[in-house]
Amino acid sequence: MIYVTGDTHGDAARLSTQTLRPLKENDTLIICGDFGFLWNGDKKEEKILRELGSRKYNICFLDGTHENFDLLREAPKVPWKHGTAQVIYGNLRRLMRGEIYHIEGQKIFTMGGGESPDMEMRAGTERWSREEMPSREELFHGLENIEKANFAVDLILTHEPPLKTKEFLSMDTGTQIRVSALNTYFDEIGKICRYKKWYFGSLHLDKVISRSHTAVFRDIRDALTGEKL
């Protein structure tokens, strides 16, 4: 089984063995950005990462906008499920930008990163990195892989949503939003690529928007059916 959830921000309770008790051996949980467990690089954090990576199921994450990219950069890149991933420890992995993974017969396109709503406050500090936003090369890499997949995947997992989805949610909630070229890029992906489900984090919202688009935060959902765990 493949499951998805939203930003965990280093909250150990979100990934406790009790919370994830329904997951079986070789199942895969994918976190849609802002994983947050690689932050300080201290002994306590290392212990948590080793415990997560020692589980009988896979825990994978996309990067978000609140990550320590210096630490992420150190993780080795390895071939995994027809794509390239970074091994953090054991069964704990980072899914790379623009890759397509084949997991349990499903083709899954992933693209982490985005523009943080508090970027102005964090820009120029040690907690902000230009790597938060995908590079031109990463965006083209994603397009090339989609073309190689004949413009069809089963799942799209991103940190940020497509532009039109983000604008709709802004109207629905009455809140102002920050949009970027990445949101527009995702709109174009949605036009050229066939897919069944698209899940995204970043907005700290659990909401089924349409039959294909779902915002995830604390909910854990079956990626194929959309049903809550």
PDB file of C-alpha atoms in Angstrom:
ATOM      1  CA  MET A   1       0.000   0.000   0.000  1.00  0.00           C
ATOM      2  CA  ILE A   2       1.057   3.572  -0.656  1.00  0.00           C
ATOM      3  CA  TYR A   3       0.043   6.309   1.760  1.00  0.00           C
ATOM      4  CA  VAL A   4       0.508  10.079   1.689  1.00  0.00           C
ATOM      5  CA  THR A   5       0.468  12.776   4.347  1.00  0.00           C
ATOM      6  CA  GLY A   6       1.486  16.419   4.687  1.00  0.00           C
ATOM      7  CA  ASP A   7       4.156  18.513   6.374  1.00  0.00           C
ATOM      8  CA  THR A   8       5.504  16.890   9.535  1.00  0.00           C
ATOM      9  CA  HIS A   9       7.963  19.642  10.598  1.00  0.00           C
ATOM     10  CA  GLY A  10       9.904  17.283  12.832  1.00  0.00           C
ATOM     11  CA  ASP A  11       6.870  16.354  14.967  1.00  0.00           C
ATOM     12  CA  ALA A  12       7.715  12.834  16.167  1.00  0.00           C
ATOM     13  CA  ALA A  13       4.106  12.147  17.211  1.00  0.00           C
ATOM     14  CA  ARG A  14       3.050  12.371  13.568  1.00  0.00           C
ATOM     15  CA  LEU A  15       5.241   9.360  12.731  1.00  0.00           C
ATOM     16  CA  SER A  16       4.940   7.376  15.943  1.00  0.00           C
ATOM     17  CA  THR A  17       4.590   3.614  15.687  1.00  0.00           C
ATOM     18  CA  GLN A  18       1.108   3.957  17.193  1.00  0.00           C
ATOM     19  CA  THR A  19       0.002   6.480  14.579  1.00  0.00           C
ATOM     20  CA  LEU A  20       1.391   4.341  11.757  1.00  0.00           C
ATOM     21  CA  ARG A  21       0.333   0.999  13.223  1.00  0.00           C
ATOM     22  CA  PRO A  22      -1.828   0.066  10.183  1.00  0.00           C
ATOM     23  CA  LEU A  23       1.217   0.155   7.892  1.00  0.00           C
ATOM     24  CA  LYS A  24       2.517  -3.276   6.970  1.00  0.00           C
ATOM     25  CA  GLU A  25       5.893  -4.548   5.856  1.00  0.00           C
ATOM     26  CA  ASN A  26       7.003  -2.989   2.552  1.00  0.00           C
ATOM     27  CA  ASP A  27       4.214  -0.385   2.598  1.00  0.00           C
ATOM     28  CA  THR A  28       5.311   3.150   1.706  1.00  0.00           C
ATOM     29  CA  LEU A  29       4.371   6.422   3.417  1.00  0.00           C
ATOM     30  CA  ILE A  30       5.243   9.582   1.467  1.00  0.00           C
ATOM     31  CA  ILE A  31       5.375  12.992   3.152  1.00  0.00           C
ATOM     32  CA  CYS A  32       4.643  15.924   0.820  1.00  0.00           C
ATOM     33  CA  GLY A  33       7.401  18.259   1.996  1.00  0.00           C
ATOM     34  CA  ASP A  34       8.664  20.005   5.135  1.00  0.00           C
ATOM     35  CA  PHE A  35       9.808  16.729   6.676  1.00  0.00           C
ATOM     36  CA  GLY A  36      11.803  18.649   9.274  1.00  0.00           C
ATOM     37  CA  PHE A  37      13.639  15.781  10.961  1.00  0.00           C
ATOM     38  CA  LEU A  38      16.962  16.822   9.413  1.00  0.00           C
ATOM     39  CA  TRP A  39      17.415  20.203  11.016  1.00  0.00           C
ATOM     40  CA  ASN A  40      20.136  20.404  13.680  1.00  0.00           C
ATOM     41  CA  GLY A  41      22.184  17.299  12.943  1.00  0.00           C
ATOM     42  CA  ASP A  42      22.556  16.534  16.644  1.00  0.00           C
ATOM     43  CA  LYS A  43      22.598  13.159  18.425  1.00  0.00           C
ATOM     44  CA  LYS A  44      18.920  13.314  19.373  1.00  0.00           C
ATOM     45  CA  GLU A  45      17.943  13.945  15.782  1.00  0.00           C
ATOM     46  CA  GLU A  46      20.222  11.158  14.548  1.00  0.00           C
ATOM     47  CA  LYS A  47      18.551   8.727  16.964  1.00  0.00           C
ATOM     48  CA  ILE A  48      15.105   9.633  15.614  1.00  0.00           C
ATOM     49  CA  LEU A  49      16.241   9.207  11.998  1.00  0.00           C
ATOM     50  CA  ARG A  50      17.718   5.796  12.744  1.00  0.00           C
ATOM     51  CA  GLU A  51      14.504   4.691  14.412  1.00  0.00           C
ATOM     52  CA  LEU A  52      12.381   5.882  11.470  1.00  0.00           C
ATOM     53  CA  GLY A  53      14.695   4.164   8.995  1.00  0.00           C
ATOM     54  CA  SER A  54      14.542   0.904  10.935  1.00  0.00           C
ATOM     55  CA  ARG A  55      10.795   0.467  10.452  1.00  0.00           C
ATOM     56  CA  LYS A  56       9.512  -2.489   8.404  1.00  0.00           C
ATOM     57  CA  TYR A  57       7.858  -0.074   5.949  1.00  0.00           C
ATOM     58  CA  ASN A  58       9.316   2.726   3.833  1.00  0.00           C
ATOM     59  CA  ILE A  59       9.103   6.347   4.948  1.00  0.00           C
ATOM     60  CA  CYS A  60       9.823   8.745   2.104  1.00  0.00           C
ATOM     61  CA  PHE A  61       9.595  12.503   1.899  1.00  0.00           C
ATOM     62  CA  LEU A  62       9.722  15.341  -0.566  1.00  0.00           C
ATOM     63  CA  ASP A  63      11.657  18.408   0.485  1.00  0.00           C
ATOM     64  CA  GLY A  64       9.638  21.505   1.296  1.00  0.00           C
ATOM     65  CA  THR A  65      10.570  25.097   2.078  1.00  0.00           C
ATOM     66  CA  HIS A  66      11.621  24.538   5.682  1.00  0.00           C
ATOM     67  CA  GLU A  67      14.512  22.111   5.381  1.00  0.00           C
ATOM     68  CA  ASN A  68      18.223  22.102   6.172  1.00  0.00           C
ATOM     69  CA  PHE A  69      19.511  21.689   2.637  1.00  0.00           C
ATOM     70  CA  ASP A  70      23.106  21.500   3.823  1.00  0.00           C
ATOM     71  CA  LEU A  71      22.267  18.286   5.676  1.00  0.00           C
ATOM     72  CA  LEU A  72      20.100  16.956   2.849  1.00  0.00           C
ATOM     73  CA  ARG A  73      22.925  17.473   0.386  1.00  0.00           C
ATOM     74  CA  GLU A  74      25.143  15.093   2.366  1.00  0.00           C
ATOM     75  CA  ALA A  75      22.816  12.090   1.956  1.00  0.00           C
ATOM     76  CA  PRO A  76      24.010   9.605  -0.697  1.00  0.00           C
ATOM     77  CA  LYS A  77      22.049   9.294  -3.940  1.00  0.00           C
ATOM     78  CA  VAL A  78      21.137   5.771  -5.009  1.00  0.00           C
ATOM     79  CA  PRO A  79      18.970   4.135  -7.673  1.00  0.00           C
ATOM     80  CA  TRP A  80      15.555   3.312  -6.208  1.00  0.00           C
ATOM     81  CA  LYS A  81      12.325   2.162  -7.832  1.00  0.00           C
ATOM     82  CA  HIS A  82      13.396   3.246 -11.358  1.00  0.00           C
ATOM     83  CA  GLY A  83      14.431   6.696 -10.116  1.00  0.00           C
ATOM     84  CA  THR A  84      17.097   8.277  -7.941  1.00  0.00           C
ATOM     85  CA  ALA A  85      16.569   8.812  -4.202  1.00  0.00           C
ATOM     86  CA  GLN A  86      18.688   9.865  -1.245  1.00  0.00           C
ATOM     87  CA  VAL A  87      19.127   7.387   1.582  1.00  0.00           C
ATOM     88  CA  ILE A  88      18.879   9.043   4.981  1.00  0.00           C
ATOM     89  CA  TYR A  89      18.991   5.788   6.932  1.00  0.00           C
ATOM     90  CA  GLY A  90      17.679   2.312   6.073  1.00  0.00           C
ATOM     91  CA  ASN A  91      14.120   2.592   4.804  1.00  0.00           C
ATOM     92  CA  LEU A  92      14.036   6.378   5.227  1.00  0.00           C
ATOM     93  CA  ARG A  93      14.559   8.219   1.926  1.00  0.00           C
ATOM     94  CA  ARG A  94      14.222  11.592   0.271  1.00  0.00           C
ATOM     95  CA  LEU A  95      12.450  11.513  -3.096  1.00  0.00           C
ATOM     96  CA  MET A  96      14.160  13.796  -5.568  1.00  0.00           C
ATOM     97  CA  ARG A  97      12.739  16.591  -7.699  1.00  0.00           C
ATOM     98  CA  GLY A  98      11.452  15.624 -11.128  1.00  0.00           C
ATOM     99  CA  GLU A  99      11.807  11.863 -10.648  1.00  0.00           C
ATOM    100  CA  ILE A 100       9.244   9.193 -11.519  1.00  0.00           C
ATOM    101  CA  TYR A 101       9.248   6.219  -9.160  1.00  0.00           C
ATOM    102  CA  HIS A 102       7.595   2.860  -9.819  1.00  0.00           C
ATOM    103  CA  ILE A 103       6.121   1.772  -6.488  1.00  0.00           C
ATOM    104  CA  GLU A 104       3.733  -1.179  -6.316  1.00  0.00           C
ATOM    105  CA  GLY A 105       2.993  -0.866 -10.006  1.00  0.00           C
ATOM    106  CA  GLN A 106       2.230   2.863  -9.763  1.00  0.00           C
ATOM    107  CA  LYS A 107       4.196   5.589 -11.541  1.00  0.00           C
ATOM    108  CA  ILE A 108       4.704   8.476  -9.131  1.00  0.00           C
ATOM    109  CA  PHE A 109       6.046  11.882 -10.208  1.00  0.00           C
ATOM    110  CA  THR A 110       7.587  13.959  -7.405  1.00  0.00           C
ATOM    111  CA  MET A 111       8.640  17.582  -7.141  1.00  0.00           C
ATOM    112  CA  GLY A 112       9.493  19.120  -3.796  1.00  0.00           C
ATOM    113  CA  GLY A 113      10.362  22.716  -3.025  1.00  0.00           C
ATOM    114  CA  GLY A 114       8.529  25.997  -3.298  1.00  0.00           C
ATOM    115  CA  GLU A 115       8.471  29.612  -2.193  1.00  0.00           C
ATOM    116  CA  SER A 116       7.872  29.981   1.516  1.00  0.00           C
ATOM    117  CA  PRO A 117       5.200  32.481   2.661  1.00  0.00           C
ATOM    118  CA  ASP A 118       7.672  33.810   5.245  1.00  0.00           C
ATOM    119  CA  MET A 119      10.541  34.122   2.782  1.00  0.00           C
ATOM    120  CA  GLU A 120      11.058  37.848   3.427  1.00  0.00           C
ATOM    121  CA  MET A 121      11.521  37.195   7.143  1.00  0.00           C
ATOM    122  CA  ARG A 122      13.943  34.320   6.571  1.00  0.00           C
ATOM    123  CA  ALA A 123      15.879  35.544   3.513  1.00  0.00           C
ATOM    124  CA  GLY A 124      19.495  36.198   4.363  1.00  0.00           C
ATOM    125  CA  THR A 125      19.389  34.075   7.519  1.00  0.00           C
ATOM    126  CA  GLU A 126      20.854  30.630   8.101  1.00  0.00           C
ATOM    127  CA  ARG A 127      17.340  29.162   7.951  1.00  0.00           C
ATOM    128  CA  TRP A 128      16.753  30.199   4.338  1.00  0.00           C
ATOM    129  CA  SER A 129      18.288  28.667   1.234  1.00  0.00           C
ATOM    130  CA  ARG A 130      17.991  29.383  -2.471  1.00  0.00           C
ATOM    131  CA  GLU A 131      17.645  25.625  -2.856  1.00  0.00           C
ATOM    132  CA  GLU A 132      14.097  25.851  -1.514  1.00  0.00           C
ATOM    133  CA  MET A 133      12.937  26.726  -5.021  1.00  0.00           C
ATOM    134  CA  PRO A 134      13.554  24.091  -7.713  1.00  0.00           C
ATOM    135  CA  SER A 135      16.209  25.044 -10.215  1.00  0.00           C
ATOM    136  CA  ARG A 136      15.676  25.413 -13.953  1.00  0.00           C
ATOM    137  CA  GLU A 137      17.554  22.142 -14.416  1.00  0.00           C
ATOM    138  CA  GLU A 138      15.283  20.303 -11.961  1.00  0.00           C
ATOM    139  CA  LEU A 139      12.150  21.614 -13.675  1.00  0.00           C
ATOM    140  CA  PHE A 140      13.405  20.530 -17.097  1.00  0.00           C
ATOM    141  CA  HIS A 141      14.420  17.174 -15.633  1.00  0.00           C
ATOM    142  CA  GLY A 142      10.828  16.691 -14.517  1.00  0.00           C
ATOM    143  CA  LEU A 143       9.484  17.546 -17.976  1.00  0.00           C
ATOM    144  CA  GLU A 144      11.941  15.178 -19.628  1.00  0.00           C
ATOM    145  CA  ASN A 145      10.885  12.313 -17.364  1.00  0.00           C
ATOM    146  CA  ILE A 146       7.209  12.992 -18.009  1.00  0.00           C
ATOM    147  CA  GLU A 147       7.888  12.891 -21.743  1.00  0.00           C
ATOM    148  CA  LYS A 148       9.751   9.581 -21.326  1.00  0.00           C
ATOM    149  CA  ALA A 149       6.685   8.246 -19.471  1.00  0.00           C
ATOM    150  CA  ASN A 150       4.533   9.112 -22.510  1.00  0.00           C
ATOM    151  CA  PHE A 151       2.915  11.969 -20.571  1.00  0.00           C
ATOM    152  CA  ALA A 152       1.098   9.637 -18.192  1.00  0.00           C
ATOM    153  CA  VAL A 153       1.665   8.769 -14.523  1.00  0.00           C
ATOM    154  CA  ASP A 154      -0.589   7.464 -11.791  1.00  0.00           C
ATOM    155  CA  LEU A 155       0.214   9.894  -8.978  1.00  0.00           C
ATOM    156  CA  ILE A 156       1.688  13.381  -8.770  1.00  0.00           C
ATOM    157  CA  LEU A 157       3.102  14.363  -5.373  1.00  0.00           C
ATOM    158  CA  THR A 158       4.350  17.900  -4.769  1.00  0.00           C
ATOM    159  CA  HIS A 159       4.895  20.298  -1.910  1.00  0.00           C
ATOM    160  CA  GLU A 160       3.201  23.222  -3.654  1.00  0.00           C
ATOM    161  CA  PRO A 161      -0.137  22.992  -5.509  1.00  0.00           C
ATOM    162  CA  PRO A 162      -0.862  24.044  -9.102  1.00  0.00           C
ATOM    163  CA  LEU A 163      -1.667  27.731  -9.582  1.00  0.00           C
ATOM    164  CA  LYS A 164      -5.382  27.329 -10.290  1.00  0.00           C
ATOM    165  CA  THR A 165      -5.820  25.059  -7.284  1.00  0.00           C
ATOM    166  CA  LYS A 166      -4.022  27.537  -5.044  1.00  0.00           C
ATOM    167  CA  GLU A 167      -6.130  30.412  -6.356  1.00  0.00           C
ATOM    168  CA  PHE A 168      -9.318  28.412  -5.769  1.00  0.00           C
ATOM    169  CA  LEU A 169      -8.324  27.669  -2.187  1.00  0.00           C
ATOM    170  CA  SER A 170      -7.549  31.345  -1.635  1.00  0.00           C
ATOM    171  CA  MET A 171     -11.044  32.288  -2.792  1.00  0.00           C
ATOM    172  CA  ASP A 172     -12.568  29.491  -0.722  1.00  0.00           C
ATOM    173  CA  THR A 173     -10.824  30.522   2.505  1.00  0.00           C
ATOM    174  CA  GLY A 174     -10.665  34.266   1.876  1.00  0.00           C
ATOM    175  CA  THR A 175      -6.938  34.386   2.508  1.00  0.00           C
ATOM    176  CA  GLN A 176      -4.160  35.985   0.508  1.00  0.00           C
ATOM    177  CA  ILE A 177      -1.658  33.664  -1.107  1.00  0.00           C
ATOM    178  CA  ARG A 178       1.845  33.854  -2.497  1.00  0.00           C
ATOM    179  CA  VAL A 179       2.191  32.381  -5.961  1.00  0.00           C
ATOM    180  CA  SER A 180       5.343  31.665  -7.922  1.00  0.00           C
ATOM    181  CA  ALA A 181       6.528  30.348 -11.258  1.00  0.00           C
ATOM    182  CA  LEU A 182       6.491  26.869  -9.707  1.00  0.00           C
ATOM    183  CA  ASN A 183       2.709  27.011  -9.287  1.00  0.00           C
ATOM    184  CA  THR A 184       2.404  27.956 -12.971  1.00  0.00           C
ATOM    185  CA  TYR A 185       4.772  25.116 -13.874  1.00  0.00           C
ATOM    186  CA  PHE A 186       2.441  22.680 -12.097  1.00  0.00           C
ATOM    187  CA  ASP A 187      -0.522  24.060 -14.061  1.00  0.00           C
ATOM    188  CA  GLU A 188       1.349  23.207 -17.255  1.00  0.00           C
ATOM    189  CA  ILE A 189       2.189  19.729 -15.931  1.00  0.00           C
ATOM    190  CA  GLY A 190      -1.502  19.202 -15.304  1.00  0.00           C
ATOM    191  CA  LYS A 191      -2.272  20.105 -18.915  1.00  0.00           C
ATOM    192  CA  ILE A 192       0.258  17.844 -20.610  1.00  0.00           C
ATOM    193  CA  CYS A 193       0.286  14.847 -18.273  1.00  0.00           C
ATOM    194  CA  ARG A 194      -2.475  12.343 -17.543  1.00  0.00           C
ATOM    195  CA  TYR A 195      -2.746  11.299 -13.893  1.00  0.00           C
ATOM    196  CA  LYS A 196      -5.220   9.854 -11.412  1.00  0.00           C
ATOM    197  CA  LYS A 197      -4.430  11.672  -8.158  1.00  0.00           C
ATOM    198  CA  TRP A 198      -2.436  14.769  -7.205  1.00  0.00           C
ATOM    199  CA  TYR A 199      -1.515  15.337  -3.554  1.00  0.00           C
ATOM    200  CA  PHE A 200       0.286  18.370  -2.156  1.00  0.00           C
ATOM    201  CA  GLY A 201       1.273  19.725   1.260  1.00  0.00           C
ATOM    202  CA  SER A 202       2.517  23.271   2.078  1.00  0.00           C
ATOM    203  CA  LEU A 203      -0.857  24.845   2.934  1.00  0.00           C
ATOM    204  CA  HIS A 204      -1.342  22.991   6.235  1.00  0.00           C
ATOM    205  CA  LEU A 205      -4.793  21.990   5.092  1.00  0.00           C
ATOM    206  CA  ASP A 206      -6.653  18.689   4.846  1.00  0.00           C
ATOM    207  CA  LYS A 207      -9.143  19.098   2.041  1.00  0.00           C
ATOM    208  CA  VAL A 208     -10.435  17.086  -0.901  1.00  0.00           C
ATOM    209  CA  ILE A 209     -10.664  19.698  -3.641  1.00  0.00           C
ATOM    210  CA  SER A 210     -11.727  17.524  -6.547  1.00  0.00           C
ATOM    211  CA  ARG A 211     -11.718  13.899  -7.594  1.00  0.00           C
ATOM    212  CA  SER A 212      -8.052  14.248  -8.502  1.00  0.00           C
ATOM    213  CA  HIS A 213      -6.645  17.018  -6.231  1.00  0.00           C
ATOM    214  CA  THR A 214      -6.219  16.716  -2.457  1.00  0.00           C
ATOM    215  CA  ALA A 215      -4.429  18.926   0.055  1.00  0.00           C
ATOM    216  CA  VAL A 216      -2.854  16.890   2.846  1.00  0.00           C
ATOM    217  CA  PHE A 217      -1.573  17.926   6.239  1.00  0.00           C
ATOM    218  CA  ARG A 218      -2.330  15.735   9.244  1.00  0.00           C
ATOM    219  CA  ASP A 219      -4.497  13.230   7.424  1.00  0.00           C
ATOM    220  CA  ILE A 220      -2.882  10.028   6.205  1.00  0.00           C
ATOM    221  CA  ARG A 221      -4.566   8.850   3.015  1.00  0.00           C
ATOM    222  CA  ASP A 222      -4.459   5.801   0.794  1.00  0.00           C
ATOM    223  CA  ALA A 223      -2.754   7.340  -2.230  1.00  0.00           C
ATOM    224  CA  LEU A 224      -4.733   5.291  -4.720  1.00  0.00           C
ATOM    225  CA  THR A 225      -8.255   5.632  -3.307  1.00  0.00           C
ATOM    226  CA  GLY A 226      -7.901   8.878  -1.358  1.00  0.00           C
ATOM    227  CA  GLU A 227      -9.503   7.308   1.691  1.00  0.00           C
ATOM    228  CA  LYS A 228      -8.275   8.300   5.154  1.00  0.00           C
ATOM    229  CA  LEU A 229      -6.226   5.782   7.096  1.00  0.00           C
TER     230      LEU A 229
END
